[in-house]
mmCIF file of C-alpha atoms and ligand atoms in Angstrom:
data_model
loop_
_atom_site.group_PDB
_atom_site.id
_atom_site.type_symbol
_atom_site.label_atom_id
_atom_site.label_comp_id
_atom_site.label_asym_id
_atom_site.label_seq_id
_atom_site.Cartn_x
_atom_site.Cartn_y
_atom_site.Cartn_z
ATOM 1 C CA MET G 20 2.433 7.000 11.582
ATOM 2 C CA PRO G 21 1.718 5.978 15.158
ATOM 3 C CA ALA G 22 2.181 8.556 17.923
ATOM 4 C CA TYR G 23 5.536 9.715 19.233
ATOM 5 C CA LEU G 24 7.001 7.178 21.648
ATOM 6 C CA LYS G 25 10.056 7.197 23.934
ATOM 7 C CA HIS G 26 11.762 4.354 25.764
ATOM 8 C CA GLY G 27 14.966 3.932 27.745
ATOM 9 C CA SER G 28 17.862 6.333 27.957
ATOM 10 C CA ILE G 29 18.115 9.254 25.530
ATOM 11 C CA PRO G 30 20.005 12.544 25.823
ATOM 12 C CA ARG G 31 18.409 15.923 26.465
ATOM 13 C CA LYS G 32 18.752 17.075 22.833
ATOM 14 C CA ARG G 33 19.114 15.390 19.446
ATOM 15 C CA HIS G 34 22.596 14.823 18.056
ATOM 16 C CA ILE G 35 24.532 15.683 21.191
ATOM 17 C CA ALA G 36 26.832 13.234 23.000
ATOM 18 C CA HIS G 37 24.940 10.669 25.038
ATOM 19 C CA ARG G 38 27.546 9.944 27.718
ATOM 20 C CA HIS G 39 28.416 6.376 28.593
ATOM 21 C CA GLU G 40 31.697 5.515 30.342
ATOM 22 C CA PRO G 41 33.908 3.905 29.272
ATOM 23 C CA GLY G 42 31.841 3.091 26.167
ATOM 24 C CA PHE G 43 32.939 1.234 23.089
ATOM 25 C CA ARG G 44 36.670 1.805 22.451
ATOM 26 C CA ASN G 45 36.678 4.208 25.414
ATOM 27 C CA GLU G 46 34.833 6.779 23.304
ATOM 28 C CA GLY G 47 32.494 7.489 26.190
ATOM 29 C CA ILE G 48 29.225 7.670 24.281
ATOM 30 C CA TYR G 49 26.250 5.705 23.007
ATOM 31 C CA TYR G 50 25.995 5.700 19.216
ATOM 32 C CA GLU G 51 23.106 7.475 17.544
ATOM 33 C CA GLU G 52 21.236 5.902 14.624
ATOM 34 C CA VAL G 53 18.580 7.998 12.901
ATOM 35 C CA VAL G 54 15.928 5.937 11.118
ATOM 36 C CA THR G 55 14.183 8.298 8.706
ATOM 37 C CA LEU G 56 11.489 7.941 6.056
ATOM 38 C CA ALA G 57 11.461 9.666 2.686
ATOM 39 C CA GLY G 58 15.092 10.697 2.866
ATOM 40 C CA PHE G 59 15.038 13.086 5.793
ATOM 41 C CA GLY G 60 11.615 14.468 4.983
ATOM 42 C CA ARG G 61 9.118 12.458 7.011
ATOM 43 C CA ALA G 62 8.776 10.540 10.281
ATOM 44 C CA TYR G 63 11.902 9.373 12.063
ATOM 45 C CA SER G 64 13.189 7.702 15.182
ATOM 46 C CA ILE G 65 16.540 8.142 16.892
ATOM 47 C CA CYS G 66 18.119 5.128 18.583
ATOM 48 C CA TYR G 67 21.198 4.916 20.839
ATOM 49 C CA HIS G 68 23.422 1.834 20.452
ATOM 50 C CA LEU G 69 26.156 0.456 22.688
ATOM 51 C CA ARG G 70 28.316 0.117 19.581
ATOM 52 C CA PRO G 71 28.241 1.699 16.126
ATOM 53 C CA PRO G 72 25.538 -0.066 14.079
ATOM 54 C CA THR G 73 27.686 0.051 10.944
ATOM 55 C CA ARG G 74 30.375 -2.569 11.708
ATOM 56 C CA VAL G 75 29.948 -5.056 8.858
ATOM 57 C CA LYS G 76 32.351 -7.998 8.665
ATOM 58 C CA LYS G 77 30.994 -9.804 5.657
ATOM 59 C CA VAL G 78 28.509 -9.286 2.804
ATOM 60 C CA GLU G 79 27.393 -12.365 0.881
ATOM 61 C CA PRO G 80 24.699 -13.071 -1.690
ATOM 62 C CA ALA G 81 22.051 -15.313 -0.128
ATOM 63 C CA GLY G 82 19.867 -16.166 -3.118
ATOM 64 C CA THR G 83 16.441 -14.821 -3.967
ATOM 65 C CA LEU G 84 12.866 -15.020 -2.784
ATOM 66 C CA ALA G 85 11.546 -14.766 -6.327
ATOM 67 C CA ILE G 86 7.849 -15.304 -6.919
ATOM 68 C CA GLU G 87 6.485 -16.828 -10.088
ATOM 69 C CA THR G 88 3.288 -15.250 -11.371
ATOM 70 C CA VAL G 89 1.189 -16.894 -14.072
ATOM 71 C CA ASP G 90 -0.479 -15.424 -17.144
ATOM 72 C CA GLU G 91 -4.030 -16.551 -16.780
ATOM 73 C CA PRO G 92 -5.801 -17.329 -20.063
ATOM 74 C CA ALA G 93 -9.130 -15.991 -18.758
ATOM 75 C CA LEU G 94 -10.316 -13.233 -16.427
ATOM 76 C CA ARG G 95 -12.246 -14.792 -13.583
ATOM 77 C CA HIS G 96 -13.040 -14.856 -9.886
ATOM 78 C CA HIS G 97 -10.875 -17.029 -7.688
ATOM 79 C CA HIS G 98 -11.357 -18.811 -4.412
ATOM 80 C CA LEU G 99 -8.097 -19.969 -2.863
ATOM 81 C CA ARG G 100 -8.654 -22.476 -0.075
ATOM 82 C CA THR G 101 -5.510 -21.658 1.852
ATOM 83 C CA GLY G 102 -6.750 -23.444 4.963
ATOM 84 C CA ARG G 103 -5.088 -26.415 3.265
ATOM 85 C CA LEU G 104 -1.656 -24.844 3.417
ATOM 86 C CA GLU G 105 0.907 -27.266 4.862
ATOM 87 C CA ARG G 106 2.824 -26.179 7.947
ATOM 88 C CA ALA G 107 6.432 -25.832 6.849
ATOM 89 C CA GLY G 108 9.674 -23.976 7.242
ATOM 90 C CA ASP G 109 10.751 -20.617 8.568
ATOM 91 C CA PRO G 110 8.459 -17.643 9.340
ATOM 92 C CA VAL G 111 10.225 -15.323 6.914
ATOM 93 C CA LEU G 112 11.917 -17.496 4.289
ATOM 94 C CA ASP G 113 9.171 -20.048 3.677
ATOM 95 C CA ARG G 114 6.193 -17.798 3.117
ATOM 96 C CA VAL G 115 3.985 -18.740 0.171
ATOM 97 C CA ALA G 116 3.232 -15.851 -2.184
ATOM 98 C CA LEU G 117 -0.261 -16.051 -3.674
ATOM 99 C CA LEU G 118 -1.163 -12.711 -5.275
ATOM 100 C CA ALA G 119 1.096 -9.920 -6.435
ATOM 101 C CA ASN G 120 1.441 -6.665 -8.316
ATOM 102 C CA ASP G 121 4.050 -3.890 -8.196
ATOM 103 C CA ASP G 122 2.536 -2.404 -5.025
ATOM 104 C CA VAL G 123 1.726 -5.400 -2.872
ATOM 105 C CA ILE G 124 2.441 -9.096 -2.440
ATOM 106 C CA LEU G 125 0.120 -11.249 -0.359
ATOM 107 C CA TRP G 126 1.734 -14.246 1.293
ATOM 108 C CA ARG G 127 0.463 -16.985 3.565
ATOM 109 C CA CYS G 128 2.688 -18.481 6.188
ATOM 110 C CA ARG G 129 2.309 -21.459 8.518
ATOM 111 C CA PRO G 130 5.798 -21.868 9.923
ATOM 112 C CA ALA G 131 6.947 -25.155 11.439
ATOM 113 C CA GLU G 132 10.324 -23.889 12.641
ATOM 114 C CA ARG G 133 11.772 -20.977 14.541
ATOM 115 C CA GLN G 134 13.211 -18.062 12.564
ATOM 116 C CA ARG G 135 16.821 -18.970 11.772
ATOM 117 C CA ASP G 136 18.429 -15.567 11.061
ATOM 118 C CA LEU G 137 17.561 -12.021 11.919
ATOM 119 C CA TYR G 138 15.680 -10.567 8.955
ATOM 120 C CA ARG G 139 15.235 -7.080 7.524
ATOM 121 C CA ASN G 140 13.059 -6.053 4.605
ATOM 122 C CA ALA G 141 14.905 -3.128 3.027
ATOM 123 C CA GLY G 142 12.431 -2.477 0.231
ATOM 124 C CA ALA G 143 8.971 -2.880 1.697
ATOM 125 C CA ASP G 144 6.843 -2.397 4.777
ATOM 126 C CA GLU G 145 5.294 -5.587 6.087
ATOM 127 C CA VAL G 146 1.967 -6.107 7.799
ATOM 128 C CA LEU G 147 1.751 -9.489 9.497
ATOM 129 C CA PHE G 148 -1.859 -10.382 10.214
ATOM 130 C CA ILE G 149 -1.818 -12.935 13.017
ATOM 131 C CA HIS G 150 -4.655 -15.325 12.230
ATOM 132 C CA GLN G 151 -3.399 -17.768 14.846
ATOM 133 C CA GLY G 152 -0.480 -17.694 17.223
ATOM 134 C CA LYS G 153 0.896 -15.544 19.961
ATOM 135 C CA GLY G 154 4.379 -14.385 20.729
ATOM 136 C CA THR G 155 6.843 -11.532 20.544
ATOM 137 C CA LEU G 156 8.409 -9.541 17.736
ATOM 138 C CA HIS G 157 11.972 -8.714 18.731
ATOM 139 C CA THR G 158 13.590 -5.606 17.243
ATOM 140 C CA MET G 159 16.068 -2.969 18.372
ATOM 141 C CA PHE G 160 13.045 -0.962 19.574
ATOM 142 C CA GLY G 161 12.325 -3.611 22.228
ATOM 143 C CA PRO G 162 9.927 -6.532 22.568
ATOM 144 C CA LEU G 163 6.512 -6.172 20.933
ATOM 145 C CA PRO G 164 4.007 -8.785 22.134
ATOM 146 C CA PHE G 165 1.310 -9.912 19.708
ATOM 147 C CA ARG G 166 -1.808 -12.061 19.859
ATOM 148 C CA PRO G 167 -4.441 -13.461 17.506
ATOM 149 C CA TYR G 168 -6.069 -10.955 15.127
ATOM 150 C CA ASP G 169 -3.268 -8.440 15.557
ATOM 151 C CA TYR G 170 -1.934 -6.584 12.578
ATOM 152 C CA ILE G 171 1.791 -6.128 13.223
ATOM 153 C CA VAL G 172 2.970 -3.168 11.146
ATOM 154 C CA ILE G 173 6.722 -3.405 10.548
ATOM 155 C CA PRO G 174 8.342 -0.393 8.852
ATOM 156 C CA ARG G 175 10.929 -1.197 6.196
ATOM 157 C CA CYS G 176 14.484 -1.616 7.443
ATOM 158 C CA THR G 177 13.359 -2.887 10.840
ATOM 159 C CA THR G 178 15.567 -5.867 11.657
ATOM 160 C CA TYR G 179 13.437 -8.459 13.409
ATOM 161 C CA ARG G 180 13.035 -11.917 14.796
ATOM 162 C CA ILE G 181 9.509 -13.172 15.285
ATOM 163 C CA GLU G 182 9.047 -15.724 18.034
ATOM 164 C CA PHE G 183 5.861 -17.687 18.552
ATOM 165 C CA ASP G 184 4.818 -19.330 21.784
ATOM 166 C CA GLU G 185 5.506 -23.025 21.234
ATOM 167 C CA ASP G 186 2.014 -24.134 22.207
ATOM 168 C CA ARG G 187 0.287 -21.825 19.699
ATOM 169 C CA PRO G 188 0.959 -22.854 16.073
ATOM 170 C CA ALA G 189 1.208 -19.747 13.964
ATOM 171 C CA ASP G 190 -0.858 -18.886 10.919
ATOM 172 C CA LEU G 191 -0.226 -15.591 9.147
ATOM 173 C CA LEU G 192 -1.364 -13.482 6.261
ATOM 174 C CA VAL G 193 1.567 -11.287 5.213
ATOM 175 C CA ILE G 194 0.989 -8.069 3.286
ATOM 176 C CA GLU G 195 4.236 -6.791 1.791
ATOM 177 C CA ALA G 196 3.827 -3.176 0.682
ATOM 178 C CA THR G 197 6.172 -1.360 -1.679
ATOM 179 C CA GLY G 198 4.891 1.974 -0.301
ATOM 180 C CA ASP G 199 4.692 3.046 3.328
ATOM 181 C CA ILE G 200 1.822 1.680 5.398
ATOM 182 C CA ARG G 201 -0.129 4.727 6.556
ATOM 183 C CA ILE G 202 -3.059 5.560 8.765
ATOM 184 C CA PRO G 203 -5.658 6.987 6.342
ATOM 185 C CA PRO G 204 -5.135 10.774 6.404
ATOM 186 C CA ARG G 205 -8.884 11.396 6.688
ATOM 187 C CA TYR G 206 -8.779 9.757 10.138
ATOM 188 C CA LEU G 207 -6.355 12.406 11.388
ATOM 189 C CA ASN G 208 -7.283 15.883 12.565
ATOM 190 C CA PRO G 209 -5.142 18.878 11.512
ATOM 191 C CA ASP G 210 -3.157 18.390 14.726
ATOM 192 C CA GLY G 211 -2.104 14.884 13.697
ATOM 193 C CA GLN G 212 -4.264 13.094 16.265
ATOM 194 C CA LEU G 213 -6.739 10.374 15.357
ATOM 195 C CA ARG G 214 -10.078 12.153 15.086
ATOM 196 C CA LEU G 215 -12.987 11.559 17.388
ATOM 197 C CA GLY G 216 -15.106 9.307 15.188
ATOM 198 C CA ALA G 217 -12.169 7.516 13.561
ATOM 199 C CA PRO G 218 -12.583 3.728 13.865
ATOM 200 C CA TYR G 219 -9.609 3.467 16.206
ATOM 201 C CA SER G 220 -7.528 5.732 18.407
ATOM 202 C CA GLU G 221 -3.948 6.000 19.648
ATOM 203 C CA ARG G 222 -4.902 3.753 22.571
ATOM 204 C CA ASP G 223 -5.480 0.894 20.119
ATOM 205 C CA LEU G 224 -1.981 1.117 18.599
ATOM 206 C CA HIS G 225 0.623 -0.674 20.691
ATOM 207 C CA GLY G 226 4.339 -0.087 20.329
ATOM 208 C CA PRO G 227 7.275 -1.991 21.835
ATOM 209 C CA GLN G 228 7.229 -2.389 25.600
ATOM 210 C CA GLY G 229 10.440 -0.831 26.845
ATOM 211 C CA THR G 230 13.938 -1.635 25.699
ATOM 212 C CA HIS G 231 15.735 -4.966 25.860
ATOM 213 C CA VAL G 232 19.473 -4.460 25.394
ATOM 214 C CA VAL G 233 21.377 -7.337 23.791
ATOM 215 C CA ASP G 234 25.014 -6.673 24.640
ATOM 216 C CA ARG G 235 26.868 -9.187 22.462
ATOM 217 C CA GLU G 236 30.168 -8.506 20.757
ATOM 218 C CA HIS G 237 30.093 -11.468 18.422
ATOM 219 C CA ASP G 238 29.266 -12.191 14.823
ATOM 220 C CA THR G 239 25.556 -11.841 14.103
ATOM 221 C CA THR G 240 23.988 -12.514 10.714
ATOM 222 C CA VAL G 241 21.107 -10.538 9.263
ATOM 223 C CA LEU G 242 19.304 -11.517 6.063
ATOM 224 C CA ILE G 243 18.357 -8.428 4.113
ATOM 225 C CA LYS G 244 15.633 -8.642 1.482
ATOM 226 C CA ASP G 245 15.459 -5.903 -1.137
ATOM 227 C CA GLY G 246 12.949 -6.776 -3.827
ATOM 228 C CA THR G 247 13.541 -10.442 -4.565
ATOM 229 C CA ARG G 248 17.245 -10.412 -3.649
ATOM 230 C CA LEU G 249 18.569 -11.721 -0.354
ATOM 231 C CA THR G 250 21.899 -10.653 1.101
ATOM 232 C CA ARG G 251 23.491 -12.080 4.224
ATOM 233 C CA TYR G 252 25.258 -9.483 6.372
ATOM 234 C CA THR G 253 27.556 -10.552 9.175
ATOM 235 C CA LEU G 254 27.722 -7.799 11.790
ATOM 236 C CA ALA G 255 30.470 -7.564 14.412
ATOM 237 C CA SER G 256 27.916 -7.253 17.214
ATOM 238 C CA HIS G 257 24.239 -7.813 17.853
ATOM 239 C CA PRO G 258 22.131 -4.978 16.397
ATOM 240 C CA PHE G 259 19.606 -5.034 19.278
ATOM 241 C CA ASP G 260 22.023 -3.161 21.565
ATOM 242 C CA VAL G 261 19.787 -0.089 21.870
ATOM 243 C CA VAL G 262 19.587 1.516 25.321
ATOM 244 C CA GLY G 263 16.975 4.078 24.355
ATOM 245 C CA TRP G 264 15.087 5.608 21.446
ATOM 246 C CA ASP G 265 12.337 8.028 20.608
ATOM 247 C CA GLY G 266 10.329 8.921 17.531
ATOM 248 C CA MET G 267 7.468 7.848 15.330
ATOM 249 C CA VAL G 268 9.036 5.018 13.288
ATOM 250 C CA TYR G 269 8.696 1.702 15.090
ATOM 251 C CA PRO G 270 6.757 -1.534 14.736
ATOM 252 C CA TYR G 271 3.331 -1.570 16.330
ATOM 253 C CA THR G 272 0.255 -3.721 16.641
ATOM 254 C CA PHE G 273 -3.414 -3.041 16.100
ATOM 255 C CA ASN G 274 -5.934 -5.758 16.920
ATOM 256 C CA ALA G 275 -8.748 -6.255 14.401
ATOM 257 C CA ASP G 276 -11.219 -6.643 17.273
ATOM 258 C CA ASP G 277 -10.403 -3.081 18.335
ATOM 259 C CA PHE G 278 -11.762 -1.737 15.032
ATOM 260 C CA GLU G 279 -14.977 0.209 15.727
ATOM 261 C CA PRO G 280 -17.306 -0.585 12.835
ATOM 262 C CA LEU G 281 -20.036 1.717 11.610
ATOM 263 C CA THR G 282 -23.522 0.558 10.718
ATOM 264 C CA GLY G 283 -26.052 2.577 8.735
ATOM 265 C CA THR G 284 -29.731 2.317 8.146
ATOM 266 C CA VAL G 285 -28.733 0.767 4.821
ATOM 267 C CA HIS G 286 -25.507 -0.866 3.644
ATOM 268 C CA LEU G 287 -22.352 1.237 3.993
ATOM 269 C CA PRO G 288 -19.543 0.645 1.484
ATOM 270 C CA PRO G 289 -16.120 -0.790 2.387
ATOM 271 C CA PRO G 290 -14.289 2.568 2.766
ATOM 272 C CA VAL G 291 -15.924 2.890 6.215
ATOM 273 C CA GLN G 292 -13.974 -0.227 7.145
ATOM 274 C CA GLN G 293 -10.628 1.098 5.949
ATOM 275 C CA THR G 294 -7.844 0.447 8.421
ATOM 276 C CA PHE G 295 -4.576 1.267 6.625
ATOM 277 C CA GLU G 296 -3.432 2.336 3.200
ATOM 278 C CA ALA G 297 -0.278 2.357 1.112
ATOM 279 C CA SER G 298 0.574 3.367 -2.412
ATOM 280 C CA GLY G 299 -1.645 1.291 -4.692
ATOM 281 C CA PHE G 300 -3.964 -0.362 -2.184
ATOM 282 C CA VAL G 301 -6.151 -0.031 0.882
ATOM 283 C CA LEU G 302 -6.547 -2.504 3.724
ATOM 284 C CA CYS G 303 -9.943 -2.829 5.418
ATOM 285 C CA THR G 304 -11.219 -4.785 8.407
ATOM 286 C CA PHE G 305 -14.680 -6.342 8.247
ATOM 287 C CA ALA G 306 -15.242 -6.599 11.987
ATOM 288 C CA PRO G 307 -18.228 -8.051 13.857
ATOM 289 C CA ARG G 308 -20.959 -5.415 13.746
ATOM 290 C CA MET G 309 -24.630 -4.593 13.848
ATOM 291 C CA LEU G 310 -26.380 -5.014 10.504
ATOM 292 C CA ASP G 311 -28.282 -2.250 8.751
ATOM 293 C CA THR G 312 -31.344 -1.062 10.630
ATOM 294 C CA HIS G 313 -33.814 0.124 7.957
ATOM 295 C CA PRO G 314 -36.849 -2.202 8.063
ATOM 296 C CA GLU G 315 -36.460 -2.860 4.343
ATOM 297 C CA ALA G 316 -32.658 -2.945 4.299
ATOM 298 C CA ILE G 317 -30.934 -5.725 2.379
ATOM 299 C CA ARG G 318 -28.438 -6.850 5.002
ATOM 300 C CA VAL G 319 -25.748 -8.219 2.726
ATOM 301 C CA PRO G 320 -23.723 -6.109 0.258
ATOM 302 C CA TYR G 321 -25.230 -5.286 -3.116
ATOM 303 C CA ALA G 322 -23.694 -6.846 -6.223
ATOM 304 C CA HIS G 323 -20.967 -4.595 -7.504
ATOM 305 C CA SER G 324 -18.521 -4.242 -10.336
ATOM 306 C CA ASN G 325 -15.100 -3.116 -9.201
ATOM 307 C CA VAL G 326 -14.454 -0.911 -12.171
ATOM 308 C CA GLU G 327 -10.995 0.158 -11.107
ATOM 309 C CA ALA G 328 -9.949 -2.218 -8.324
ATOM 310 C CA ASP G 329 -9.124 -5.839 -7.672
ATOM 311 C CA GLU G 330 -10.694 -6.986 -4.420
ATOM 312 C CA VAL G 331 -9.205 -9.598 -2.125
ATOM 313 C CA LEU G 332 -10.911 -10.930 0.976
ATOM 314 C CA TYR G 333 -9.216 -13.088 3.564
ATOM 315 C CA TYR G 334 -11.795 -14.848 5.717
ATOM 316 C CA VAL G 335 -10.645 -15.028 9.311
ATOM 317 C CA ARG G 336 -13.436 -16.000 11.669
ATOM 318 C CA GLY G 337 -17.192 -16.409 11.942
ATOM 319 C CA HIS G 338 -19.920 -16.939 9.400
ATOM 320 C CA PHE G 339 -19.620 -14.735 6.349
ATOM 321 C CA GLY G 340 -23.196 -13.725 5.606
ATOM 322 C CA SER G 341 -22.918 -12.966 1.887
ATOM 323 C CA ARG G 342 -20.836 -16.030 0.936
ATOM 324 C CA ARG G 343 -21.419 -19.736 0.522
ATOM 325 C CA GLY G 344 -18.577 -22.216 0.390
ATOM 326 C CA VAL G 345 -15.852 -20.062 1.882
ATOM 327 C CA GLU G 346 -14.096 -21.418 4.947
ATOM 328 C CA GLU G 347 -11.649 -20.115 7.500
ATOM 329 C CA ALA G 348 -8.453 -18.979 5.725
ATOM 330 C CA SER G 349 -10.154 -18.845 2.337
ATOM 331 C CA ILE G 350 -9.046 -16.031 0.043
ATOM 332 C CA THR G 351 -11.306 -14.711 -2.696
ATOM 333 C CA LEU G 352 -10.127 -12.535 -5.542
ATOM 334 C CA HIS G 353 -12.833 -10.604 -7.342
ATOM 335 C CA PRO G 354 -11.068 -8.817 -10.168
ATOM 336 C CA ARG G 355 -12.144 -5.696 -11.995
ATOM 337 C CA GLY G 356 -14.485 -6.123 -14.890
ATOM 338 C CA VAL G 357 -16.673 -8.887 -13.500
ATOM 339 C CA PRO G 358 -19.531 -8.183 -11.058
ATOM 340 C CA HIS G 359 -19.798 -10.117 -7.825
ATOM 341 C CA GLY G 360 -22.254 -10.026 -4.966
ATOM 342 C CA PRO G 361 -24.113 -12.053 -2.397
ATOM 343 C CA HIS G 362 -24.430 -15.744 -3.058
ATOM 344 C CA PRO G 363 -27.892 -17.192 -3.724
ATOM 345 C CA GLY G 364 -29.893 -17.639 -0.559
ATOM 346 C CA THR G 365 -27.860 -15.219 1.537
ATOM 347 C CA ILE G 366 -30.206 -12.245 1.033
ATOM 348 C CA MET G 367 -33.147 -14.187 2.447
ATOM 349 C CA ALA G 368 -31.041 -15.783 5.184
ATOM 350 C CA SER G 369 -29.853 -12.409 6.425
ATOM 351 C CA ARG G 370 -33.305 -10.800 6.513
ATOM 352 C CA SER G 371 -33.980 -11.477 10.184
ATOM 353 C CA MET G 372 -30.389 -11.068 11.348
ATOM 354 C CA THR G 373 -29.417 -8.057 13.434
ATOM 355 C CA ARG G 374 -25.636 -8.518 13.584
ATOM 356 C CA THR G 375 -22.796 -10.427 11.958
ATOM 357 C CA ASP G 376 -19.900 -12.126 13.693
ATOM 358 C CA GLU G 377 -17.722 -12.207 10.571
ATOM 359 C CA LEU G 378 -14.116 -11.072 10.704
ATOM 360 C CA ALA G 379 -12.278 -10.616 7.420
ATOM 361 C CA VAL G 380 -9.402 -8.624 6.006
ATOM 362 C CA MET G 381 -9.887 -6.914 2.658
ATOM 363 C CA ILE G 382 -7.205 -5.606 0.324
ATOM 364 C CA ASP G 383 -8.359 -3.510 -2.635
ATOM 365 C CA THR G 384 -5.659 -2.804 -5.195
ATOM 366 C CA ILE G 385 -5.524 -0.182 -7.903
ATOM 367 C CA LYS G 386 -3.406 -2.281 -10.267
ATOM 368 C CA PRO G 387 -4.502 -5.783 -11.278
ATOM 369 C CA LEU G 388 -3.186 -8.652 -9.198
ATOM 370 C CA SER G 389 -1.569 -11.747 -10.680
ATOM 371 C CA LEU G 390 -1.859 -15.210 -9.228
ATOM 372 C CA THR G 391 1.338 -17.053 -8.473
ATOM 373 C CA ARG G 392 1.966 -20.613 -9.569
ATOM 374 C CA ALA G 393 1.739 -21.630 -5.904
ATOM 375 C CA ALA G 394 -1.763 -20.102 -5.695
ATOM 376 C CA LEU G 395 -3.083 -22.434 -8.377
ATOM 377 C CA GLU G 396 -2.785 -25.347 -5.946
ATOM 378 C CA PHE G 397 -5.462 -23.797 -3.739
ATOM 379 C CA ASP G 398 -7.748 -22.553 -6.516
ATOM 380 C CA ALA G 399 -11.370 -23.773 -6.573
ATOM 381 C CA GLU G 400 -12.002 -23.836 -10.314
ATOM 382 C CA ASP G 401 -15.786 -23.938 -10.018
ATOM 383 C CA TYR G 402 -15.933 -20.697 -7.986
ATOM 384 C CA PRO G 403 -16.934 -18.439 -10.937
ATOM 385 C CA TYR G 404 -20.130 -20.505 -11.245
ATOM 386 C CA SER G 405 -21.008 -20.364 -7.542
ATOM 387 C CA TRP G 406 -23.641 -17.645 -8.052
ATOM 388 C CA LEU G 407 -25.920 -20.083 -9.897
ATOM 389 C CA ASP G 408 -28.451 -21.829 -7.699
HETATM 390 FE FE1 FE2 D 541 -16.863 -6.968 -3.103
#
């Protein structure tokens, strides 16, 4: 989790009255809400509302966000040219799912509209990778500004509205994780601090900037997603009525350009680029970096067979030294069981290079990923043959 953070007005001790006169119904207090992970066993935050956060006026089914996966007749590499994705719809309801297993769903999103309802994912953490766009994530924890190449990590059950600056069309990769998004434990020292030598530090993780109290006693709808089901809740007041909070559960950003890459004398494997992890997958950042320094080093990755992982790369920016034919917003899926490696010509082309400007996001999953029917629209069918001259 990110470091302990505190904003706004909180009482001296947990679970004591936080005085506020006259308060809702003259009760004279702010209302505590404890947001806790793993039952009551792991990280938590404590928030103080103007009104009880539990006042529900209506619960209605609101459909599903079901995804349709396909049974592929053959095991093969895929190249999804998602740069062709049409701009359409709402930033949470009109995402396009492309790859999925029980642990993770990868969506692309190019919204054309503003977010209609407040939204809350009850069953999964979300990481929004901001390929393009700039704006603010609004939650009860306060405004969280974001910019291009930010990962926005949103813990499950965070009600949010994402707003993009109008002049910056948004383009997102969304990673929906069934398990909690975690900082890799090996990056933390026994005192819980990011180690010296970890590829980022607490200074690179940015939480909400202060509180922003929305004091509105009127019906407010929140769409709650749990699995594929959507439920519309009508609350008696706005849920962003928090005057203060503290804790370690809150949305935060980390910018991919703040990742400190390592370079060896010869090629270092992707775990050195790991950024986050969750049950069933790791997320890595291939950031601009110096290339390997040994005079005889091969400066693109060796061919490899992912014996027990499916490997997804999302190409963000720059020239990707080991690939031909990929473009910005391309996604490749290299499944287990079939080797992949540098494309013909790239070994020679990289020989005199000293650094790479590539930026890419990698997701390696333990369980196999399935393509969705929507993904087939972007699939370059000749990609498995792209290693021939
Ligand atoms: Fe690979």
